[in-house]
PDB file of C-alpha atoms in Angstrom:
ATOM      1  CA  MET T   6       3.814 -32.095  50.938  1.00  0.00           C
ATOM      2  CA  LYS T   7       4.830 -34.345  48.016  1.00  0.00           C
ATOM      3  CA  ARG T   8       4.345 -37.481  50.085  1.00  0.00           C
ATOM      4  CA  ARG T   9       0.910 -36.297  51.214  1.00  0.00           C
ATOM      5  CA  THR T  10      -0.059 -35.528  47.624  1.00  0.00           C
ATOM      6  CA  ALA T  11       1.103 -38.963  46.469  1.00  0.00           C
ATOM      7  CA  LEU T  12      -0.792 -40.615  49.324  1.00  0.00           C
ATOM      8  CA  ALA T  13      -3.940 -38.693  48.482  1.00  0.00           C
ATOM      9  CA  ALA T  14      -3.669 -39.753  44.845  1.00  0.00           C
ATOM     10  CA  LEU T  15      -3.203 -43.354  45.898  1.00  0.00           C
ATOM     11  CA  LEU T  16      -6.230 -43.225  48.178  1.00  0.00           C
ATOM     12  CA  LEU T  17      -8.276 -41.633  45.422  1.00  0.00           C
ATOM     13  CA  THR T  18      -7.216 -44.358  42.985  1.00  0.00           C
ATOM     14  CA  GLY T  19      -8.143 -47.010  45.542  1.00  0.00           C
ATOM     15  CA  THR T  20     -11.537 -45.382  46.003  1.00  0.00           C
ATOM     16  CA  LEU T  21     -12.204 -45.378  42.267  1.00  0.00           C
ATOM     17  CA  LEU T  22     -11.200 -49.007  41.976  1.00  0.00           C
ATOM     18  CA  ALA T  23     -13.299 -49.968  44.970  1.00  0.00           C
ATOM     19  CA  THR T  24     -16.403 -48.287  43.577  1.00  0.00           C
ATOM     20  CA  ALA T  25     -16.016 -49.622  40.052  1.00  0.00           C
ATOM     21  CA  ALA T  26     -18.184 -52.673  40.837  1.00  0.00           C
ATOM     22  CA  PRO T  27     -20.834 -53.277  43.498  1.00  0.00           C
ATOM     23  CA  ALA T  28     -20.005 -55.410  46.506  1.00  0.00           C
ATOM     24  CA  GLY T  29     -20.256 -59.107  45.847  1.00  0.00           C
ATOM     25  CA  ALA T  30     -19.986 -58.750  42.062  1.00  0.00           C
ATOM     26  CA  GLN T  31     -18.201 -61.652  40.359  1.00  0.00           C
ATOM     27  CA  ASP T  32     -18.384 -60.615  36.717  1.00  0.00           C
ATOM     28  CA  THR T  33     -15.331 -62.008  34.889  1.00  0.00           C
ATOM     29  CA  GLY T  34     -16.495 -60.716  31.534  1.00  0.00           C
ATOM     30  CA  ALA T  35     -16.622 -64.248  30.120  1.00  0.00           C
ATOM     31  CA  ASP T  36     -20.378 -63.992  29.445  1.00  0.00           C
ATOM     32  CA  ARG T  37     -20.026 -60.899  27.264  1.00  0.00           C
ATOM     33  CA  PRO T  38     -20.136 -61.290  23.462  1.00  0.00           C
ATOM     34  CA  GLY T  39     -16.616 -61.845  22.132  1.00  0.00           C
ATOM     35  CA  ALA T  40     -15.048 -61.817  25.619  1.00  0.00           C
ATOM     36  CA  ARG T  41     -12.335 -64.298  26.574  1.00  0.00           C
ATOM     37  CA  ALA T  42     -12.168 -66.001  29.948  1.00  0.00           C
ATOM     38  CA  TRP T  43      -9.100 -66.320  32.177  1.00  0.00           C
ATOM     39  CA  THR T  44      -7.192 -69.591  31.882  1.00  0.00           C
ATOM     40  CA  SER T  45      -4.640 -71.271  34.160  1.00  0.00           C
ATOM     41  CA  ASN T  46      -1.309 -72.438  32.727  1.00  0.00           C
ATOM     42  CA  ALA T  47       1.180 -74.666  34.538  1.00  0.00           C
ATOM     43  CA  PHE T  48       4.873 -73.808  34.580  1.00  0.00           C
ATOM     44  CA  PRO T  49       7.625 -76.460  34.674  1.00  0.00           C
ATOM     45  CA  ALA T  50       8.317 -78.163  38.002  1.00  0.00           C
ATOM     46  CA  GLY T  51       9.280 -75.926  40.919  1.00  0.00           C
ATOM     47  CA  ASN T  52       7.856 -72.808  42.525  1.00  0.00           C
ATOM     48  CA  ALA T  53       8.647 -69.594  40.712  1.00  0.00           C
ATOM     49  CA  ASN T  54       8.127 -65.958  41.653  1.00  0.00           C
ATOM     50  CA  LEU T  55       7.547 -64.253  38.320  1.00  0.00           C
ATOM     51  CA  GLN T  56       8.542 -60.604  37.995  1.00  0.00           C
ATOM     52  CA  GLU T  57       7.412 -59.793  34.461  1.00  0.00           C
ATOM     53  CA  ALA T  58       5.915 -61.350  31.341  1.00  0.00           C
ATOM     54  CA  ALA T  59       5.887 -59.892  27.840  1.00  0.00           C
ATOM     55  CA  ARG T  60       5.129 -60.748  24.232  1.00  0.00           C
ATOM     56  CA  THR T  61       8.497 -60.640  22.501  1.00  0.00           C
ATOM     57  CA  GLY T  62       7.537 -60.839  18.865  1.00  0.00           C
ATOM     58  CA  GLY T  63       5.236 -63.017  16.800  1.00  0.00           C
ATOM     59  CA  ARG T  64       3.540 -65.623  18.983  1.00  0.00           C
ATOM     60  CA  THR T  65       6.329 -65.920  21.560  1.00  0.00           C
ATOM     61  CA  THR T  66       5.802 -64.899  25.184  1.00  0.00           C
ATOM     62  CA  TRP T  67       8.474 -64.786  27.895  1.00  0.00           C
ATOM     63  CA  ALA T  68       8.178 -64.724  31.684  1.00  0.00           C
ATOM     64  CA  VAL T  69      11.109 -64.082  34.038  1.00  0.00           C
ATOM     65  CA  GLY T  70      11.615 -64.177  37.786  1.00  0.00           C
ATOM     66  CA  SER T  71      13.238 -66.373  40.429  1.00  0.00           C
ATOM     67  CA  ARG T  72      12.833 -69.743  42.111  1.00  0.00           C
ATOM     68  CA  GLU T  73      13.516 -70.669  45.719  1.00  0.00           C
ATOM     69  CA  SER T  74      14.809 -74.063  46.703  1.00  0.00           C
ATOM     70  CA  GLY T  75      15.871 -75.720  49.964  1.00  0.00           C
ATOM     71  CA  GLU T  76      14.849 -74.874  53.507  1.00  0.00           C
ATOM     72  CA  GLY T  77      16.208 -72.822  56.396  1.00  0.00           C
ATOM     73  CA  ARG T  78      19.884 -71.946  56.019  1.00  0.00           C
ATOM     74  CA  ASP T  79      20.103 -74.075  52.896  1.00  0.00           C
ATOM     75  CA  ARG T  80      17.501 -71.985  51.065  1.00  0.00           C
ATOM     76  CA  SER T  81      18.735 -70.384  47.882  1.00  0.00           C
ATOM     77  CA  THR T  82      17.263 -68.288  45.079  1.00  0.00           C
ATOM     78  CA  ALA T  83      18.055 -68.641  41.396  1.00  0.00           C
ATOM     79  CA  PRO T  84      16.793 -66.669  38.373  1.00  0.00           C
ATOM     80  CA  VAL T  85      14.463 -68.387  35.910  1.00  0.00           C
ATOM     81  CA  ALA T  86      13.073 -67.671  32.456  1.00  0.00           C
ATOM     82  CA  PHE T  87      10.199 -69.372  30.643  1.00  0.00           C
ATOM     83  CA  ALA T  88       8.929 -69.052  27.084  1.00  0.00           C
ATOM     84  CA  ARG T  89       6.146 -70.426  24.947  1.00  0.00           C
ATOM     85  CA  ASP T  90       5.132 -70.097  21.294  1.00  0.00           C
ATOM     86  CA  GLY T  91       1.409 -69.473  21.134  1.00  0.00           C
ATOM     87  CA  ALA T  92      -1.343 -68.984  23.678  1.00  0.00           C
ATOM     88  CA  ASP T  93      -2.109 -72.710  23.887  1.00  0.00           C
ATOM     89  CA  ALA T  94       1.484 -73.957  23.891  1.00  0.00           C
ATOM     90  CA  ALA T  95       3.244 -75.352  26.951  1.00  0.00           C
ATOM     91  CA  TRP T  96       5.783 -73.252  28.818  1.00  0.00           C
ATOM     92  CA  HIS T  97       9.388 -74.412  28.702  1.00  0.00           C
ATOM     93  CA  GLU T  98      12.289 -73.226  30.841  1.00  0.00           C
ATOM     94  CA  LEU T  99      15.325 -71.549  29.294  1.00  0.00           C
ATOM     95  CA  ALA T 100      18.828 -71.700  30.743  1.00  0.00           C
ATOM     96  CA  LEU T 101      20.106 -68.253  31.760  1.00  0.00           C
ATOM     97  CA  PRO T 102      23.761 -67.159  31.564  1.00  0.00           C
ATOM     98  CA  ASP T 103      25.651 -66.959  34.853  1.00  0.00           C
ATOM     99  CA  GLY T 104      25.130 -63.634  36.599  1.00  0.00           C
ATOM    100  CA  LEU T 105      21.948 -62.679  34.756  1.00  0.00           C
ATOM    101  CA  ASN T 106      19.432 -62.340  37.606  1.00  0.00           C
ATOM    102  CA  ALA T 107      16.337 -61.887  35.444  1.00  0.00           C
ATOM    103  CA  ARG T 108      13.964 -59.092  36.472  1.00  0.00           C
ATOM    104  CA  THR T 109      12.535 -57.577  33.279  1.00  0.00           C
ATOM    105  CA  VAL T 110      12.010 -58.792  29.723  1.00  0.00           C
ATOM    106  CA  GLY T 111      11.292 -57.031  26.429  1.00  0.00           C
ATOM    107  CA  ASP T 112      11.470 -57.230  22.647  1.00  0.00           C
ATOM    108  CA  ASP T 113      14.330 -55.685  20.642  1.00  0.00           C
ATOM    109  CA  GLY T 114      12.099 -55.109  17.619  1.00  0.00           C
ATOM    110  CA  ALA T 115      13.958 -57.551  15.388  1.00  0.00           C
ATOM    111  CA  GLY T 116      13.174 -61.005  16.738  1.00  0.00           C
ATOM    112  CA  ALA T 117      15.470 -61.019  19.767  1.00  0.00           C
ATOM    113  CA  THR T 118      14.618 -60.763  23.466  1.00  0.00           C
ATOM    114  CA  TRP T 119      16.256 -58.622  26.151  1.00  0.00           C
ATOM    115  CA  VAL T 120      16.405 -59.804  29.771  1.00  0.00           C
ATOM    116  CA  THR T 121      17.783 -57.442  32.418  1.00  0.00           C
ATOM    117  CA  GLY T 122      18.835 -57.955  36.000  1.00  0.00           C
ATOM    118  CA  LEU T 123      20.089 -56.078  39.056  1.00  0.00           C
ATOM    119  CA  LYS T 124      23.426 -54.691  40.158  1.00  0.00           C
ATOM    120  CA  THR T 125      23.910 -55.974  43.708  1.00  0.00           C
ATOM    121  CA  THR T 126      27.609 -55.252  44.370  1.00  0.00           C
ATOM    122  CA  ARG T 127      29.697 -52.086  44.357  1.00  0.00           C
ATOM    123  CA  GLU T 128      31.671 -53.295  41.349  1.00  0.00           C
ATOM    124  CA  GLY T 129      30.357 -53.902  37.865  1.00  0.00           C
ATOM    125  CA  GLY T 130      27.199 -52.735  36.169  1.00  0.00           C
ATOM    126  CA  ILE T 131      23.642 -53.863  35.554  1.00  0.00           C
ATOM    127  CA  PRO T 132      23.574 -57.292  33.865  1.00  0.00           C
ATOM    128  CA  THR T 133      21.670 -57.522  30.596  1.00  0.00           C
ATOM    129  CA  GLY T 134      21.273 -60.369  28.136  1.00  0.00           C
ATOM    130  CA  ARG T 135      20.078 -60.450  24.521  1.00  0.00           C
ATOM    131  CA  TYR T 136      18.715 -63.797  23.329  1.00  0.00           C
ATOM    132  CA  ARG T 137      18.304 -64.839  19.709  1.00  0.00           C
ATOM    133  CA  ASP T 138      18.337 -68.197  17.926  1.00  0.00           C
ATOM    134  CA  GLY T 139      19.408 -70.055  21.048  1.00  0.00           C
ATOM    135  CA  ARG T 140      22.363 -67.788  21.842  1.00  0.00           C
ATOM    136  CA  TRP T 141      22.929 -65.181  24.536  1.00  0.00           C
ATOM    137  CA  GLN T 142      24.847 -61.932  24.211  1.00  0.00           C
ATOM    138  CA  VAL T 143      25.617 -60.665  27.726  1.00  0.00           C
ATOM    139  CA  GLN T 144      26.835 -57.185  28.622  1.00  0.00           C
ATOM    140  CA  ASN T 145      26.707 -54.993  31.709  1.00  0.00           C
ATOM    141  CA  ALA T 146      24.993 -51.629  31.420  1.00  0.00           C
ATOM    142  CA  PRO T 147      27.018 -48.931  33.238  1.00  0.00           C
ATOM    143  CA  ALA T 148      25.794 -47.659  36.575  1.00  0.00           C
ATOM    144  CA  PRO T 149      26.400 -44.110  37.855  1.00  0.00           C
ATOM    145  CA  ASP T 150      29.555 -43.577  39.889  1.00  0.00           C
ATOM    146  CA  HIS T 151      29.419 -44.468  43.590  1.00  0.00           C
ATOM    147  CA  THR T 152      26.338 -46.642  43.120  1.00  0.00           C
ATOM    148  CA  PHE T 153      25.502 -49.237  45.760  1.00  0.00           C
ATOM    149  CA  ALA T 154      22.706 -50.941  43.788  1.00  0.00           C
ATOM    150  CA  ALA T 155      20.848 -50.423  40.521  1.00  0.00           C
ATOM    151  CA  GLY T 156      18.341 -52.146  38.271  1.00  0.00           C
ATOM    152  CA  PHE T 157      15.937 -51.734  35.382  1.00  0.00           C
ATOM    153  CA  GLY T 158      12.162 -51.653  35.674  1.00  0.00           C
ATOM    154  CA  GLY T 159      11.537 -52.072  31.974  1.00  0.00           C
ATOM    155  CA  VAL T 160      13.208 -52.475  28.594  1.00  0.00           C
ATOM    156  CA  ALA T 161      11.748 -51.801  25.125  1.00  0.00           C
ATOM    157  CA  ALA T 162      12.808 -51.099  21.558  1.00  0.00           C
ATOM    158  CA  ALA T 163      11.906 -47.682  20.171  1.00  0.00           C
ATOM    159  CA  GLY T 164      13.229 -47.953  16.626  1.00  0.00           C
ATOM    160  CA  GLY T 165      14.710 -51.412  16.164  1.00  0.00           C
ATOM    161  CA  PRO T 166      17.575 -53.477  17.618  1.00  0.00           C
ATOM    162  CA  ASN T 167      19.961 -50.505  17.683  1.00  0.00           C
ATOM    163  CA  ASP T 168      17.529 -48.243  19.494  1.00  0.00           C
ATOM    164  CA  VAL T 169      16.591 -49.995  22.750  1.00  0.00           C
ATOM    165  CA  TRP T 170      15.787 -48.140  25.965  1.00  0.00           C
ATOM    166  CA  ALA T 171      15.867 -49.310  29.572  1.00  0.00           C
ATOM    167  CA  VAL T 172      14.652 -47.416  32.630  1.00  0.00           C
ATOM    168  CA  GLY T 173      14.894 -48.117  36.342  1.00  0.00           C
ATOM    169  CA  TYR T 174      16.701 -46.810  39.415  1.00  0.00           C
ATOM    170  CA  TYR T 175      20.020 -46.545  41.213  1.00  0.00           C
ATOM    171  CA  GLN T 176      20.930 -46.198  44.887  1.00  0.00           C
ATOM    172  CA  PRO T 177      23.860 -43.842  45.560  1.00  0.00           C
ATOM    173  CA  ASP T 178      26.403 -45.267  48.048  1.00  0.00           C
ATOM    174  CA  ASP T 179      24.682 -46.523  51.208  1.00  0.00           C
ATOM    175  CA  PHE T 180      21.971 -43.864  51.359  1.00  0.00           C
ATOM    176  CA  LEU T 181      18.321 -44.873  51.528  1.00  0.00           C
ATOM    177  CA  THR T 182      17.729 -42.978  48.306  1.00  0.00           C
ATOM    178  CA  PHE T 183      16.529 -44.246  44.946  1.00  0.00           C
ATOM    179  CA  LEU T 184      16.812 -42.101  41.828  1.00  0.00           C
ATOM    180  CA  GLY T 185      15.543 -42.670  38.284  1.00  0.00           C
ATOM    181  CA  LEU T 186      17.882 -44.183  35.704  1.00  0.00           C
ATOM    182  CA  ILE T 187      17.665 -44.095  31.882  1.00  0.00           C
ATOM    183  CA  GLU T 188      19.974 -45.995  29.514  1.00  0.00           C
ATOM    184  CA  HIS T 189      20.125 -46.539  25.746  1.00  0.00           C
ATOM    185  CA  TRP T 190      21.468 -49.459  23.681  1.00  0.00           C
ATOM    186  CA  ASN T 191      22.979 -48.201  20.403  1.00  0.00           C
ATOM    187  CA  GLY T 192      23.660 -51.615  18.885  1.00  0.00           C
ATOM    188  CA  THR T 193      27.105 -51.896  20.431  1.00  0.00           C
ATOM    189  CA  ALA T 194      26.925 -50.777  24.052  1.00  0.00           C
ATOM    190  CA  TRP T 195      24.673 -49.334  26.730  1.00  0.00           C
ATOM    191  CA  GLU T 196      25.085 -45.648  27.546  1.00  0.00           C
ATOM    192  CA  GLN T 197      23.570 -43.535  30.291  1.00  0.00           C
ATOM    193  CA  VAL T 198      21.089 -40.819  29.360  1.00  0.00           C
ATOM    194  CA  GLN T 199      20.570 -37.783  31.555  1.00  0.00           C
ATOM    195  CA  ALA T 200      17.427 -38.260  33.634  1.00  0.00           C
ATOM    196  CA  PRO T 201      15.216 -35.300  34.560  1.00  0.00           C
ATOM    197  CA  ALA T 202      16.151 -33.489  37.777  1.00  0.00           C
ATOM    198  CA  LEU T 203      13.316 -33.985  40.242  1.00  0.00           C
ATOM    199  CA  ASP T 204      13.116 -32.443  43.688  1.00  0.00           C
ATOM    200  CA  ALA T 205      12.680 -35.819  45.348  1.00  0.00           C
ATOM    201  CA  ASP T 206      14.952 -38.377  46.972  1.00  0.00           C
ATOM    202  CA  TYR T 207      12.902 -41.469  46.149  1.00  0.00           C
ATOM    203  CA  TRP T 208      11.692 -42.052  42.595  1.00  0.00           C
ATOM    204  CA  THR T 209      12.125 -44.763  39.991  1.00  0.00           C
ATOM    205  CA  LEU T 210      11.080 -45.400  36.394  1.00  0.00           C
ATOM    206  CA  SER T 211       9.375 -48.323  34.677  1.00  0.00           C
ATOM    207  CA  THR T 212       7.655 -49.092  31.380  1.00  0.00           C
ATOM    208  CA  ARG T 213       4.437 -50.338  33.030  1.00  0.00           C
TER     209      ARG T 213
END
C-alpha cells in the first residue's frame, strides 16, 4: 500500500509538472523584467559527474562529484571538488584528501566547508572532511553496527561550526534495505542521533 501511495504521488507530481506549461513552450524567463538567464560555465579539463553544488559562505561556491578516466578494464573513478569565488569567476579544482570520496558539500556557518563521502567497506565509518584556509580536517563519522554501506545525502550547519548536522542512509549487513541516518558534529566528533522509527524497509534522508 505504501509503495502504491508513493507511486501515485509521483505520478501526480509528474502530471502537475507536465501541465505547468503548454506543449512547445520555450520560455526561459530571460525576457521577464529583472529575470536572469542561464549561463554555461566550463570546468577544468576532464569529464566530471557532479553530485552536488552549494554556496558555502560569502561569494564562494563548491561543486563535488567524481571523474572517470581510462577505458575498458583500465577505467577508474576518482573524487573531485571545484570551487569559485563569485558568479563570474573561473572554477578551479581542489585536491581532496585520500579516502574522501566526495558526495555532498555544505557550509559550517563559520567560513569552513564540509565535504562528505560514502562508507563502502565493512570496516571504518563515513568519511568527512572540513576545509578552511587551505587545510583539511578529516574524520570518519560512525556508522551503525553491522553496516555494509552508508553515506550522507546532505550536510548543513544549524547553529555554527559546533552544531552541524548530516543526514543520509545506511545498509544493514548484506540486506537490500536502506534506512535513514542522522548524525551531529559537536565541534569535536560526529555522533549518531536516533532516527524516527518508520514502518518501511527502504527510506533515506537528504537536505534537498
